[in-house]
Tab-separated table of C-alpha atoms and ligand atoms in Angstrom:
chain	number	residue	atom	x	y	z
A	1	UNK	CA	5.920	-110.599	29.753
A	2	UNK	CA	4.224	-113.114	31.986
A	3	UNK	CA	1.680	-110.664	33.364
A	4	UNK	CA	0.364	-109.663	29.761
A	5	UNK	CA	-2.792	-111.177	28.358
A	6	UNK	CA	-3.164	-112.986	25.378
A	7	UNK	CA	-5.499	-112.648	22.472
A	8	UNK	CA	-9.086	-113.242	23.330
A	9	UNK	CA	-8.812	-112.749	26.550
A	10	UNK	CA	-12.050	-111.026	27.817
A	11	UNK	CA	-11.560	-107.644	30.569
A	12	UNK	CA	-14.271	-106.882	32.547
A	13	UNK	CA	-15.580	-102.808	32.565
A	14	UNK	CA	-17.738	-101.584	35.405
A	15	UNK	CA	-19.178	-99.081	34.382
A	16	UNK	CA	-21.313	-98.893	31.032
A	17	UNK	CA	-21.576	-95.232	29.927
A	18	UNK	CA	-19.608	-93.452	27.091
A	19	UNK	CA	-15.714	-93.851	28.731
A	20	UNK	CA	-17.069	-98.191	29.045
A	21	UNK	CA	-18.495	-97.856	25.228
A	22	UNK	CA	-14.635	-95.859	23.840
A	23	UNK	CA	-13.124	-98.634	26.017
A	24	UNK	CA	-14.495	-101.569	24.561
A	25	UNK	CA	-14.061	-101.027	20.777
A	26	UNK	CA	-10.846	-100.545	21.483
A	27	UNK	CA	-10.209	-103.628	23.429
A	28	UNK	CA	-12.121	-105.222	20.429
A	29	UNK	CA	-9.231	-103.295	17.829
A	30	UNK	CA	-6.859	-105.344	20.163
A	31	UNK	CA	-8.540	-108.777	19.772
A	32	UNK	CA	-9.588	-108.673	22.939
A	33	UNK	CA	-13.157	-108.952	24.498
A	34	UNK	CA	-15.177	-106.955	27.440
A	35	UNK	CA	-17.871	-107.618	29.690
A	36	UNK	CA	-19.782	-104.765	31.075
A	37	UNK	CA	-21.343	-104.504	34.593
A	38	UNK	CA	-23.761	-101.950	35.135
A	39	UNK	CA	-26.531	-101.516	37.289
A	40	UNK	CA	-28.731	-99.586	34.613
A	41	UNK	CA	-30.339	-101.506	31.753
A	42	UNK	CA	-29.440	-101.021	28.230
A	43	UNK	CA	-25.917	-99.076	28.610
A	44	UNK	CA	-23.860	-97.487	26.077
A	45	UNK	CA	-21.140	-99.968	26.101
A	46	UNK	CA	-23.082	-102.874	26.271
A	47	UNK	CA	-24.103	-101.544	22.525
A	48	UNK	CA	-19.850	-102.798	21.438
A	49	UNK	CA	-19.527	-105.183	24.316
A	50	UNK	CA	-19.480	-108.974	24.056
A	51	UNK	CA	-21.216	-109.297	27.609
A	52	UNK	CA	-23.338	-106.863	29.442
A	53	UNK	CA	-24.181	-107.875	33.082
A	54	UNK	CA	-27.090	-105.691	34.492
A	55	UNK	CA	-27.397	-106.190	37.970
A	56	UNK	CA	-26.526	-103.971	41.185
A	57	UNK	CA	-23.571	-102.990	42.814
A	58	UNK	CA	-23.899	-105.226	45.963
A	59	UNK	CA	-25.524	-108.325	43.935
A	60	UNK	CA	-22.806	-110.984	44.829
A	61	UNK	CA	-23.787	-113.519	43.127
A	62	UNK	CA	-24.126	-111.466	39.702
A	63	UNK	CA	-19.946	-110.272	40.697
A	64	UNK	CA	-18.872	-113.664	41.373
A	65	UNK	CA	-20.059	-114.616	37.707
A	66	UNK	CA	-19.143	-111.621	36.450
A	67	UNK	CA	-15.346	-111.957	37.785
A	68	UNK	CA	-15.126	-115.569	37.042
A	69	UNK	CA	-16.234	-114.452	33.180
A	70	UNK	CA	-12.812	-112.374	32.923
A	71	UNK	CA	-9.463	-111.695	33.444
A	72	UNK	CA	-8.851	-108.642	34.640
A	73	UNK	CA	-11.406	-106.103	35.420
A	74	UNK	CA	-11.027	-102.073	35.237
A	75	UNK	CA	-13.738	-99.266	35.706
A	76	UNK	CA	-15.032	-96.354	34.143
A	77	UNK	CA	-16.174	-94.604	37.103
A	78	UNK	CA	-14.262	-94.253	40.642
A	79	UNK	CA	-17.278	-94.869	42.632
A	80	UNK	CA	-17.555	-98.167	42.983
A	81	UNK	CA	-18.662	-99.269	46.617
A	82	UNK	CA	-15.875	-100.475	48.975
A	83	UNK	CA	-18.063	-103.299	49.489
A	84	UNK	CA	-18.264	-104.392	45.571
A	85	UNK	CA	-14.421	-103.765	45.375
A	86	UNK	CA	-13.736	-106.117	47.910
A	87	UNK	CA	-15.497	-108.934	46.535
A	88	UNK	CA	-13.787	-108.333	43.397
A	89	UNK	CA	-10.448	-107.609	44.254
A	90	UNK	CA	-10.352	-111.034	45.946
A	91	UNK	CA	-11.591	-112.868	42.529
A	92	UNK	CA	-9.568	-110.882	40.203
A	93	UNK	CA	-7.084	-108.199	39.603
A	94	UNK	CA	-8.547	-104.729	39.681
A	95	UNK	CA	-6.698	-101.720	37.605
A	96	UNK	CA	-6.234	-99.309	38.560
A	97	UNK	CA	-5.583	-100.921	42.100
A	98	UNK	CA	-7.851	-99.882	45.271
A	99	UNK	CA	-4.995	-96.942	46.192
A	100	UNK	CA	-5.793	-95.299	43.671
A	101	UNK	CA	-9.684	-95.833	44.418
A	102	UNK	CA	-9.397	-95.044	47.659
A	103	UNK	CA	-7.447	-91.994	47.380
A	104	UNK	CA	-9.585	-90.208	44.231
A	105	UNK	CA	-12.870	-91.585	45.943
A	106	UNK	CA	-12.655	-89.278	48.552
A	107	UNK	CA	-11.825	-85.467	48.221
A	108	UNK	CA	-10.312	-85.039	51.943
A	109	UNK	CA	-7.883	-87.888	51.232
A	110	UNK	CA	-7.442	-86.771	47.674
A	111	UNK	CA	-5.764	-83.516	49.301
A	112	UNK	CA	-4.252	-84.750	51.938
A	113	UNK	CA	-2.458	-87.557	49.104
A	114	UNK	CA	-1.458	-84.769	47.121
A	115	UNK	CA	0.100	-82.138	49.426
A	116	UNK	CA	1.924	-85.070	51.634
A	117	UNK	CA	3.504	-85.791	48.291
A	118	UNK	CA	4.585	-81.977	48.120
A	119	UNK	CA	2.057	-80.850	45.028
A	120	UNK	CA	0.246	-77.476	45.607
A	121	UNK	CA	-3.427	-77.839	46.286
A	122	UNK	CA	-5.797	-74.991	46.489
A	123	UNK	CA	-6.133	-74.198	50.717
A	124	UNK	CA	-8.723	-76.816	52.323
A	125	UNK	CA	-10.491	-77.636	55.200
A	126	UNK	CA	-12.265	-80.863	56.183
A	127	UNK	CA	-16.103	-79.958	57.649
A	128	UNK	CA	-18.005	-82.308	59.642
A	129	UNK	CA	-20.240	-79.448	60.501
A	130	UNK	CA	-21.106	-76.022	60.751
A	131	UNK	CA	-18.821	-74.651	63.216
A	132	UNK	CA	-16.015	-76.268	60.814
A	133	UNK	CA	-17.543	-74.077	58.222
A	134	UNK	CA	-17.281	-70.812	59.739
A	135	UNK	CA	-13.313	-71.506	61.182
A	136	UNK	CA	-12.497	-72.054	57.646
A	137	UNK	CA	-14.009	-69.819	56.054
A	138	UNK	CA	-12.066	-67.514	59.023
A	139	UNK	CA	-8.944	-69.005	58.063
A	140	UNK	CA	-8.991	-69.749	54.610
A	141	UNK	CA	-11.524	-66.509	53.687
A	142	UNK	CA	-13.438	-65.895	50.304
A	143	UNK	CA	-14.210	-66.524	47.914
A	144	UNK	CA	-13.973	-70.343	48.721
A	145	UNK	CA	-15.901	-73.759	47.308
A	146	UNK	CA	-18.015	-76.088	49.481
A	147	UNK	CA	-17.975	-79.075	48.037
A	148	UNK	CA	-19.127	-82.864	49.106
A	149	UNK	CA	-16.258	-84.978	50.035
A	150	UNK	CA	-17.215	-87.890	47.846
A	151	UNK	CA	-19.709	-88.825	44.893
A	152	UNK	CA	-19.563	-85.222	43.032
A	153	UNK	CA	-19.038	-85.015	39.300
A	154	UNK	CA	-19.303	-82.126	36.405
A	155	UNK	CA	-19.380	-79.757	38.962
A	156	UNK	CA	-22.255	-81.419	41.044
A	157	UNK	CA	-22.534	-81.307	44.661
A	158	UNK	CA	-20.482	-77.669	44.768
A	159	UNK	CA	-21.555	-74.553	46.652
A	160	UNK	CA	-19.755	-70.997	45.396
A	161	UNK	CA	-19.194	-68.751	48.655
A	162	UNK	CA	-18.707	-65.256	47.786
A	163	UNK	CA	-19.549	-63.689	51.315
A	164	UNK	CA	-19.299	-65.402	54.850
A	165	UNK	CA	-22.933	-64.723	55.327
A	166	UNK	CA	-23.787	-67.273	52.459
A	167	UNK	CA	-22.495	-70.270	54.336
A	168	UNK	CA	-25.429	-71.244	56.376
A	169	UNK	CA	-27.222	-71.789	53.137
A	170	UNK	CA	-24.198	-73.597	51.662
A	171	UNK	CA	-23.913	-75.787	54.296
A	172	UNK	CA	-27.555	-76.796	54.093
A	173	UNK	CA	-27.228	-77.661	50.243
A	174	UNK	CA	-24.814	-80.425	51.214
A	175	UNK	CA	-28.312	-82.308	53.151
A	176	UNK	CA	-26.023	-83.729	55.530
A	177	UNK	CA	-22.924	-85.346	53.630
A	178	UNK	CA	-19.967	-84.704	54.443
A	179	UNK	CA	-18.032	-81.775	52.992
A	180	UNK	CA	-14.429	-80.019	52.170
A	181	UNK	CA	-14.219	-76.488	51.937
A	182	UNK	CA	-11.743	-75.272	49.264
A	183	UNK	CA	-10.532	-71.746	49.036
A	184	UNK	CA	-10.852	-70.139	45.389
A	185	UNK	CA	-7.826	-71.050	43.409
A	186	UNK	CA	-7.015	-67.497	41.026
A	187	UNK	CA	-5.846	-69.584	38.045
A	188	UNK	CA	-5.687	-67.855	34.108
A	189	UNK	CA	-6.779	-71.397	32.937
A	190	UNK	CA	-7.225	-74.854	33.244
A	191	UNK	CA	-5.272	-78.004	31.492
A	192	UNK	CA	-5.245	-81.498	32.386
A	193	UNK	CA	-2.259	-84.343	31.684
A	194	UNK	CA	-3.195	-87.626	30.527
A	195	UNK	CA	-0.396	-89.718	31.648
A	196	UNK	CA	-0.419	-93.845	31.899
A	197	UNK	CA	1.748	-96.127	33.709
A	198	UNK	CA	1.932	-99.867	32.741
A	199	UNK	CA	2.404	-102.998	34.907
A	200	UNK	CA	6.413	-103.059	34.454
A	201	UNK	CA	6.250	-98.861	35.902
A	202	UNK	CA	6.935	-97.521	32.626
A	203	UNK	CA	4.980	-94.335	32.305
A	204	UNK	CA	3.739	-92.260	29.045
A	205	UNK	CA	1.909	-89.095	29.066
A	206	UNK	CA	-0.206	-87.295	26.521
A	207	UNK	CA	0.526	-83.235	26.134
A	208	UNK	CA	-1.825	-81.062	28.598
A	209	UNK	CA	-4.533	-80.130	26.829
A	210	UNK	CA	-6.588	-77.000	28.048
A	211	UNK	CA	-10.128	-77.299	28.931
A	212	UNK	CA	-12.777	-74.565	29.334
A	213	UNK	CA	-16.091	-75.877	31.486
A	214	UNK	CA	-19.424	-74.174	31.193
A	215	UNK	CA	-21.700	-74.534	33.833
A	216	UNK	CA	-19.397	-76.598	35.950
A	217	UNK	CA	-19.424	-79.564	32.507
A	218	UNK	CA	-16.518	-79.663	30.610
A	219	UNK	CA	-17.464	-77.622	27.206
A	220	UNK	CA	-13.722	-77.864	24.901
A	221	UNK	CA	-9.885	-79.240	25.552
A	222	UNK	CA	-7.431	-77.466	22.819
A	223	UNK	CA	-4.344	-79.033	22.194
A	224	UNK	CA	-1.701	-77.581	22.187
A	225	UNK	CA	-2.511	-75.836	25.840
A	226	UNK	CA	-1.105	-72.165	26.241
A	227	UNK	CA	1.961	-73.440	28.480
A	228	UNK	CA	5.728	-72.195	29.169
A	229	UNK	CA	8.073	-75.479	27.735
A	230	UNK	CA	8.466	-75.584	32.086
A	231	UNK	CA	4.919	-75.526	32.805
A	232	UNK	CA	4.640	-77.874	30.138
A	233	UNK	CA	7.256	-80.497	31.794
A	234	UNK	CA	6.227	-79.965	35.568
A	235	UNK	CA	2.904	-80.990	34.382
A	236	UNK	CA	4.005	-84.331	33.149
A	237	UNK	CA	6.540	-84.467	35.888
A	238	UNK	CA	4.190	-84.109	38.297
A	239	UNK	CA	1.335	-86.493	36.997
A	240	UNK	CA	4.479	-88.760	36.620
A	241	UNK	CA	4.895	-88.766	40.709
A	242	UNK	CA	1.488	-89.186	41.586
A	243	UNK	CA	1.539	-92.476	39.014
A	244	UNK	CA	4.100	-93.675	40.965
A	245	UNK	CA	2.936	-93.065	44.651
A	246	UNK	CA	0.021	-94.616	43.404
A	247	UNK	CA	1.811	-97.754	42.357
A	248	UNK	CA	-0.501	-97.242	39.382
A	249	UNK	CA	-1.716	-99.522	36.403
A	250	UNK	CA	-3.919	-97.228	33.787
A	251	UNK	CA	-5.287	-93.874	32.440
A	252	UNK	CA	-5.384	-91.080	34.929
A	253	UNK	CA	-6.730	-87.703	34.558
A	254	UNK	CA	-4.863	-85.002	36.298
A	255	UNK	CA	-6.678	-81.489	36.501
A	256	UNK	CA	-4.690	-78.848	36.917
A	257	UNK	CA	-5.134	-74.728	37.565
A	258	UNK	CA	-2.389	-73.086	36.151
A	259	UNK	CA	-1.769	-69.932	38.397
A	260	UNK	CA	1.089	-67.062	38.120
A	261	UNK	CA	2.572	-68.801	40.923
A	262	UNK	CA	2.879	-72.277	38.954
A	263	UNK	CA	0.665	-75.280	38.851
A	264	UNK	CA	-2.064	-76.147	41.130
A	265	UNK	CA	-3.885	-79.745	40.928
A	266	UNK	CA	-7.355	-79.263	41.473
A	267	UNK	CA	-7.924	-83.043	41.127
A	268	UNK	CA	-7.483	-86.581	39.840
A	269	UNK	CA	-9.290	-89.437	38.264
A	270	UNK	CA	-8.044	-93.316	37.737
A	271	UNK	CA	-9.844	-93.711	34.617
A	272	UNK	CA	-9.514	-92.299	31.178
A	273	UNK	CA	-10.866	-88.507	31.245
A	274	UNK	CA	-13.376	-86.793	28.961
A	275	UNK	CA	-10.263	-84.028	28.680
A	276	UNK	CA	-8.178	-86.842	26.695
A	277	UNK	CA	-10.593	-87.901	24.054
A	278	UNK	CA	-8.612	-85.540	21.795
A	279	UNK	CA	-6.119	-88.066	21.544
A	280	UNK	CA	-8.621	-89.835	19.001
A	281	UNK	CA	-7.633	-87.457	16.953
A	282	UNK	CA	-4.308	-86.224	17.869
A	283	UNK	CA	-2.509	-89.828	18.625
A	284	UNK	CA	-1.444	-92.848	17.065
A	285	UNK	CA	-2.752	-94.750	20.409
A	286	UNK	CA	-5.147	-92.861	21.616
A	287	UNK	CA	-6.143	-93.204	25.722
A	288	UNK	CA	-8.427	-95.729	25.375
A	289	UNK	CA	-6.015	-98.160	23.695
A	290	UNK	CA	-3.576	-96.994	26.214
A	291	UNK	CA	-5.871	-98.019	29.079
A	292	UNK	CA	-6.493	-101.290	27.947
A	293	UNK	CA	-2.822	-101.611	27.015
A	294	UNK	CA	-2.081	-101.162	30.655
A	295	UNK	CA	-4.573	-103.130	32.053
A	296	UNK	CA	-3.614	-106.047	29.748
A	297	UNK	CA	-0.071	-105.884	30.848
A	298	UNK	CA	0.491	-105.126	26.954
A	299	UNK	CA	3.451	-102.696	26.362
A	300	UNK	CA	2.022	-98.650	26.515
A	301	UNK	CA	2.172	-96.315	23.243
A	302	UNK	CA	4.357	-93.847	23.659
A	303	UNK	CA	1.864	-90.687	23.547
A	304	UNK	CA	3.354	-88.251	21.031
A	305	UNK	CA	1.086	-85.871	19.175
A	306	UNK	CA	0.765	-85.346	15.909
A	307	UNK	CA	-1.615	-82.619	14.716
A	308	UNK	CA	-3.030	-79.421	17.144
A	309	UNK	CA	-6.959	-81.309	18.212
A	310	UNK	CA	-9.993	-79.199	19.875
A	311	UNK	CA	-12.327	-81.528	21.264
A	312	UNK	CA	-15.873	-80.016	21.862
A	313	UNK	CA	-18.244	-82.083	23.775
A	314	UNK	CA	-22.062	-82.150	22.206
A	315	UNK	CA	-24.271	-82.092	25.412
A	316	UNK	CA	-28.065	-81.973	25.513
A	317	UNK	CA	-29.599	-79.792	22.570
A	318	UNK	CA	-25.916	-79.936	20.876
A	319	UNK	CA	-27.069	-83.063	19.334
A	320	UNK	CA	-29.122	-80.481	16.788
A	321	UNK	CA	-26.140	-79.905	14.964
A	322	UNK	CA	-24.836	-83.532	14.413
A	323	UNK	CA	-25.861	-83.489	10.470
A	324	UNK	CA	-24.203	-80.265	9.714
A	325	UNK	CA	-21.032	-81.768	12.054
A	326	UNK	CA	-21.501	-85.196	9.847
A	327	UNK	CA	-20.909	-82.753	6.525
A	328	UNK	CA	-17.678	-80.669	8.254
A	329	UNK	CA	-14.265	-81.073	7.013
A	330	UNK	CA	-11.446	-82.613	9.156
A	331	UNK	CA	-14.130	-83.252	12.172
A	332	UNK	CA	-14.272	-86.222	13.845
A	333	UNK	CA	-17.457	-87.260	15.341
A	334	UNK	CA	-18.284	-89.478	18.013
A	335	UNK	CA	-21.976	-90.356	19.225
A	336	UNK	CA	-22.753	-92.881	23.087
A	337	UNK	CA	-25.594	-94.368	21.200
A	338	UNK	CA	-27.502	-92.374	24.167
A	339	UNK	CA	-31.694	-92.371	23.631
A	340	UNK	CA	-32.632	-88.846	24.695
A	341	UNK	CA	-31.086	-85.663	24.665
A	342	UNK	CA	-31.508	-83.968	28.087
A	343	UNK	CA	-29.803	-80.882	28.921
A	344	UNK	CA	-26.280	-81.330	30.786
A	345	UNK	CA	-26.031	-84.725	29.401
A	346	UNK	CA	-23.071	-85.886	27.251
A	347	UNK	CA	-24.352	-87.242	24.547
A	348	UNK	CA	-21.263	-87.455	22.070
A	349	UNK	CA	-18.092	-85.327	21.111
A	350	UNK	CA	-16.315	-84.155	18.226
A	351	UNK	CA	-12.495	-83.916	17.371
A	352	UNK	CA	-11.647	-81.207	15.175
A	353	UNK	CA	-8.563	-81.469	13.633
A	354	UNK	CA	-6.382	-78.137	13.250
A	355	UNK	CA	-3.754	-77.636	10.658
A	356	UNK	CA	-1.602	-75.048	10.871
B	401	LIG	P1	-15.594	-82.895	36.828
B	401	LIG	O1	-16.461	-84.085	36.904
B	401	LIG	O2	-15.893	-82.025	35.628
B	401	LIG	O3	-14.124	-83.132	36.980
B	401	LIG	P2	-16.116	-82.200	39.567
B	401	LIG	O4	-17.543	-82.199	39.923
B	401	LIG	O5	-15.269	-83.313	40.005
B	401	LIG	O6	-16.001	-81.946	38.026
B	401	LIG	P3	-14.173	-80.140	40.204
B	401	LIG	O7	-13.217	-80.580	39.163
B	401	LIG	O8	-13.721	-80.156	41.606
B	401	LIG	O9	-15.564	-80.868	40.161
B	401	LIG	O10	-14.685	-78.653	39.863
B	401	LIG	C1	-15.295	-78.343	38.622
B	401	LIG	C2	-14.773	-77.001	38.134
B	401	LIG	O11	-15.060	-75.959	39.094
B	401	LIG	C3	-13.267	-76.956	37.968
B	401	LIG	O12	-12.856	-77.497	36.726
B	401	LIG	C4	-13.018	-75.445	38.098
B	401	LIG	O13	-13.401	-74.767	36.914
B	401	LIG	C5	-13.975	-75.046	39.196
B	401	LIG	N1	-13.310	-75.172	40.513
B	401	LIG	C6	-13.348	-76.245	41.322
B	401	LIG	N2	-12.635	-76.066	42.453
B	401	LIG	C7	-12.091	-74.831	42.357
B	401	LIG	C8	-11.239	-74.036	43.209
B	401	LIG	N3	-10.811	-74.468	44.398
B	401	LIG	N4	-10.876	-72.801	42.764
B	401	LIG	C9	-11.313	-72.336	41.572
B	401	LIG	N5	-12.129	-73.019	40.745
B	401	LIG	C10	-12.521	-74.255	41.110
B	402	LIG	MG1	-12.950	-81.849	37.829
């Protein structure tokens, strides 16, 4: 393959927190290299990195060097200003491509993606304002979700409304950015897919795993997922289209609600997803390498499973029970390297392996 990379060739990560860190030691297992760009000093990755850049988003001269360092460059977060992307895409080529950015950067266009390519969605409405608030909540009714169009994560940036006359306050709590209004999807549980899709278009996909969040942060993903064998294949089938439209290079994360009616996608990320760090675990090539596979126009793993995996994220105060987790039997433990435990924050995971 012309397009793939050859030994030693260095990939540039923006991005330096725990999914930059997983990604780089297994670019390293490849005999390749990584540079990191973050704006924050010290990151996790740069810990397993051969390069850490710390400088801002809209430094240009700290991208240009940056880009001309590597090859190809990728991201751990979708949030990258337009601005920064532009720069970069013109220097080098950026996996997953801006589409994909674009689409998943941006809630309202993350919908309107999705539906137009026939996938159910939970009922939304776009609001600029507060009038927009109260016709959807008239049309759509509640229990519903305000939520900020862009920059949200683990739940942040989310208002529950449970009664019409809670919107004013709702509306307030969103100081001004602008905001989607979701109506409550009634789903019996949660999974996501891990699929990938490499530079030729072939695609692989992990099994859905099942996740249960606490406190709107992602607390356990059990494989297998309670699924019908069809659920089980319209997932992949599905996360297999959106690849496509996408004209997609990489890991995505596809959250789904899985509803009496059938499958609902509640979102999607363009990076590897803290839902598929069971594959660790469960995998011969586990997401990471997968991502980097991609990216490196390498050839993908084919994603097949080989022992039942619950993943259980240690956040905050967790971190208390990383010696007796060190002395378990068949767990698998995984620390960021992270300096102090504050609540909410992910500070490592473990993979516990099930045998049946
Ligand atoms: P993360 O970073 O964990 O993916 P996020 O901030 O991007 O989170 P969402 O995935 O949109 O936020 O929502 C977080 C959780 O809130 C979902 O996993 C789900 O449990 C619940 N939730 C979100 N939207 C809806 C909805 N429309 N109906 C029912 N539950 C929802
Ligand atoms: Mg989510």
């Amino acid at each position: 393959m012309s397009d793939s990379l050859p030994l030693g060739a260095c990939i540039g990560i923006l991005g330096g927190g725990q999914l930059g860190r997983m990604l780089s030691v297994a670019a390293s297992r490849l005999g390749l290299r990584c540079h990191i760009y973050d704006p924050a000093p010290n990151p996790p990755a740069g810990h397993v990195a051969e390069r850490v850049t710390t400088a801002a988003w809209d430094d240009a001269e700290a991208l240009r060097g940056f880009a001309a360092s590597v090859d190809v460059i990728t991201y751990e977060f979708e949030n990258i200003p337009t601005a920064t992307l532009d720069l970069l895409d013109s220097l080098r080529p950026v996996r997953p491509g801006r589409k994909a950015l674009a689409v998943s950067q941006d809630r309202m266009t993350e919908k309107d993606f999705l539906s137009g390519l026939g996938l159910t969605t939970a009922p939304y409405r776009d609001v600029p304002d507060a009038a927009a608030l109260r016709v959807g909540l008239d049309e759509i009714g509640t229990p519903a979700i305000l939520k900020t169009r862009r920059l949200g994560y683990d739940g942040k940036g989310q208002a529950r409304i449970m009664d019409p006359s809670q919107a004013e306050a709702a509306f307030a709590g969103m100081a001004g950015q602008e905001a989607i209004l979701e109506g409550f999807v009634e789903f019996t549980h949660e999974i996501s897919v891990i699929a990938a899709r490499g530079v030729t278009g072939e695609v692989a996909c992990y099994d859905p795993g099942e996740n249960v969040h606490v406190e709107g942060i992602l607390r356990t993903t059990t494989l297998p997922a309670t699924l019908t064998p069809s659920q089980q294949m319209d997932a992949v089938l599905l996360a297999g289209r959106i690849l496509n439209a996408l004209e997609y290079v990489g890991v995505m994360g596809v959250e789904l609600f899985v509803t009496a009616k059938g499958l609902v996608v509640n979102e999607i990320a363009p990076r590897v997803h803290n839902s598929g760090h069971w594959t660790q675990a469960g995998c011969a090539v586990d997401q990471f390498e997968q991502h980097i596979r991609a990216v490196a126009g390498w050839p993908l793993g084919n994603g097949a499973r080989h022992v039942d995996v619950v993943m259980e994220n240690l956040i905050g105060a967790d971190m208390d029970r990383v010696p007796a987790l060190a002395r378990a039997a068949d767990v698998q433990l995984h620390l960021y390297g992270k300096g102090e435990a504050r609540p909410g924050r992910k500070m490592g995971h473990v993979n516990r392996i099930v045998r049946g």
